[in-house]
Amino acid sequence: MREKGWDDKMDVAYFHQNLDSLPLKKTVYEYAGEDSPLEESQVRIILGRMNFFEEDMNKKIQVLSGGERVKLAIARLLTRMAHLLVLDEPTNHLDLGAIEALETLMVEYPGTILFVSHDRTFVNRIADRLWIIDQGQLTDFDGTLKEWQQPKPKKAEEYDAMVLESRLTEIVSRLSLPSPHEDKAELEQEYQEILRKLNERRK
């Protein structure tokens, strides 16, 4: 997710991978500029970043390749300036240049973008908040994918348990090979106390 604020009249635009509903008779510019609050020049800039140039503006959608249709559908969403964009695997069928252009457009987008992607590089460059689904569990993480992948610091109780287990191992070693100067009864008492604490933590 790339998160920004919005007002109480929220407009939502959705991109999905099924493009069968595209109006094939419309031109590239007609479709991208439809329902857009942007000036014509701004629409053309967004189209240009998705590799649609002056000679492409009057092309019918029906002559576009599958990848070009994906780029056009995304460009149309961006020109609508909705408060919330929902994108389903937006990098599928895009070449590297188009993905890089999309990254720039998404970073600059003034609204919130919620997207699903398995492209880790893309996610790390764009998302500033993550909803991660793993084994049926949803985790909300406020940060980037790179930050999420950093080694997690152990919780205080986990650290304490490690210290106790380490001390227990040391006592067992000392009891098995006792020094003449050590108080065996005192070591055994400490051993029992540590066992009690560890058992309480495991309940």
mmCIF file of N, CA and C in Angstrom, residues 6-15 76-78 80-87 109 111-114:
data_model
loop_
_atom_site.group_PDB
_atom_site.id
_atom_site.type_symbol
_atom_site.label_atom_id
_atom_site.label_comp_id
_atom_site.label_asym_id
_atom_site.label_seq_id
_atom_site.Cartn_x
_atom_site.Cartn_y
_atom_site.Cartn_z
ATOM 1 N N TRP A 6 -7.268 11.402 2.433
ATOM 2 C CA TRP A 6 -8.367 11.686 1.518
ATOM 3 C C TRP A 6 -9.497 12.347 2.292
ATOM 4 N N ASP A 7 -10.459 12.920 1.540
ATOM 5 C CA ASP A 7 -11.581 13.555 2.225
ATOM 6 C C ASP A 7 -12.741 12.574 2.323
ATOM 7 N N ASP A 8 -13.915 13.082 2.774
ATOM 8 C CA ASP A 8 -15.039 12.186 3.039
ATOM 9 C C ASP A 8 -15.783 11.760 1.779
ATOM 10 N N LYS A 9 -15.480 12.359 0.623
ATOM 11 C CA LYS A 9 -16.110 11.956 -0.638
ATOM 12 C C LYS A 9 -15.088 11.166 -1.451
ATOM 13 N N MET A 10 -14.878 9.935 -1.060
ATOM 14 C CA MET A 10 -13.797 9.148 -1.634
ATOM 15 C C MET A 10 -14.217 8.477 -2.938
ATOM 16 N N ASP A 11 -13.398 8.678 -3.964
ATOM 17 C CA ASP A 11 -13.598 8.042 -5.263
ATOM 18 C C ASP A 11 -12.602 6.894 -5.380
ATOM 19 N N VAL A 12 -13.075 5.715 -5.786
ATOM 20 C CA VAL A 12 -12.227 4.527 -5.873
ATOM 21 C C VAL A 12 -12.153 4.063 -7.325
ATOM 22 N N ALA A 13 -10.942 3.760 -7.788
ATOM 23 C CA ALA A 13 -10.742 3.221 -9.138
ATOM 24 C C ALA A 13 -10.009 1.893 -9.017
ATOM 25 N N TYR A 14 -10.424 0.918 -9.818
ATOM 26 C CA TYR A 14 -9.913 -0.451 -9.675
ATOM 27 C C TYR A 14 -9.339 -0.969 -10.990
ATOM 28 N N PHE A 15 -8.132 -1.545 -10.900
ATOM 29 C CA PHE A 15 -7.520 -2.201 -12.059
ATOM 30 C C PHE A 15 -7.469 -3.702 -11.811
ATOM 31 N N ARG A 76 -5.282 5.166 -17.709
ATOM 32 C CA ARG A 76 -6.629 5.724 -17.510
ATOM 33 C C ARG A 76 -6.941 5.873 -16.021
ATOM 34 N N LEU A 77 -6.573 4.869 -15.221
ATOM 35 C CA LEU A 77 -6.811 4.971 -13.778
ATOM 36 C C LEU A 77 -6.065 6.162 -13.185
ATOM 37 N N LEU A 78 -4.818 6.333 -13.621
ATOM 38 C CA LEU A 78 -4.004 7.422 -13.084
ATOM 39 C C LEU A 78 -4.547 8.792 -13.482
ATOM 40 N N ARG A 80 -7.641 9.539 -13.878
ATOM 41 C CA ARG A 80 -8.913 9.798 -13.189
ATOM 42 C C ARG A 80 -8.706 10.534 -11.873
ATOM 43 N N MET A 81 -7.512 10.401 -11.299
ATOM 44 C CA MET A 81 -7.168 11.071 -10.037
ATOM 45 C C MET A 81 -8.123 10.680 -8.913
ATOM 46 N N ALA A 82 -8.455 9.393 -8.847
ATOM 47 C CA ALA A 82 -9.312 8.899 -7.764
ATOM 48 C C ALA A 82 -8.570 8.992 -6.435
ATOM 49 N N HIS A 83 -9.327 9.074 -5.348
ATOM 50 C CA HIS A 83 -8.698 9.123 -4.032
ATOM 51 C C HIS A 83 -7.981 7.814 -3.712
ATOM 52 N N LEU A 84 -8.580 6.697 -4.152
ATOM 53 C CA LEU A 84 -8.012 5.376 -3.873
ATOM 54 C C LEU A 84 -7.927 4.577 -5.163
ATOM 55 N N LEU A 85 -6.721 4.096 -5.480
ATOM 56 C CA LEU A 85 -6.522 3.169 -6.591
ATOM 57 C C LEU A 85 -6.313 1.771 -6.017
ATOM 58 N N VAL A 86 -6.998 0.792 -6.582
ATOM 59 C CA VAL A 86 -6.822 -0.604 -6.191
ATOM 60 C C VAL A 86 -6.292 -1.343 -7.416
ATOM 61 N N LEU A 87 -5.071 -1.877 -7.308
ATOM 62 C CA LEU A 87 -4.403 -2.483 -8.457
ATOM 63 C C LEU A 87 -4.094 -3.953 -8.178
ATOM 64 N N TYR A 109 1.807 9.870 -7.284
ATOM 65 C CA TYR A 109 0.344 9.942 -7.229
ATOM 66 C C TYR A 109 -0.114 10.569 -5.912
ATOM 67 N N GLY A 111 -2.997 10.395 -4.317
ATOM 68 C CA GLY A 111 -3.950 9.646 -3.503
ATOM 69 C C GLY A 111 -3.316 8.417 -2.876
ATOM 70 N N THR A 112 -4.160 7.532 -2.364
ATOM 71 C CA THR A 112 -3.712 6.270 -1.769
ATOM 72 C C THR A 112 -3.809 5.164 -2.808
ATOM 73 N N ILE A 113 -2.822 4.278 -2.819
ATOM 74 C CA ILE A 113 -2.812 3.150 -3.748
ATOM 75 C C ILE A 113 -2.714 1.857 -2.948
ATOM 76 N N LEU A 114 -3.685 0.988 -3.148
ATOM 77 C CA LEU A 114 -3.668 -0.344 -2.553
ATOM 78 C C LEU A 114 -3.416 -1.327 -3.686
#
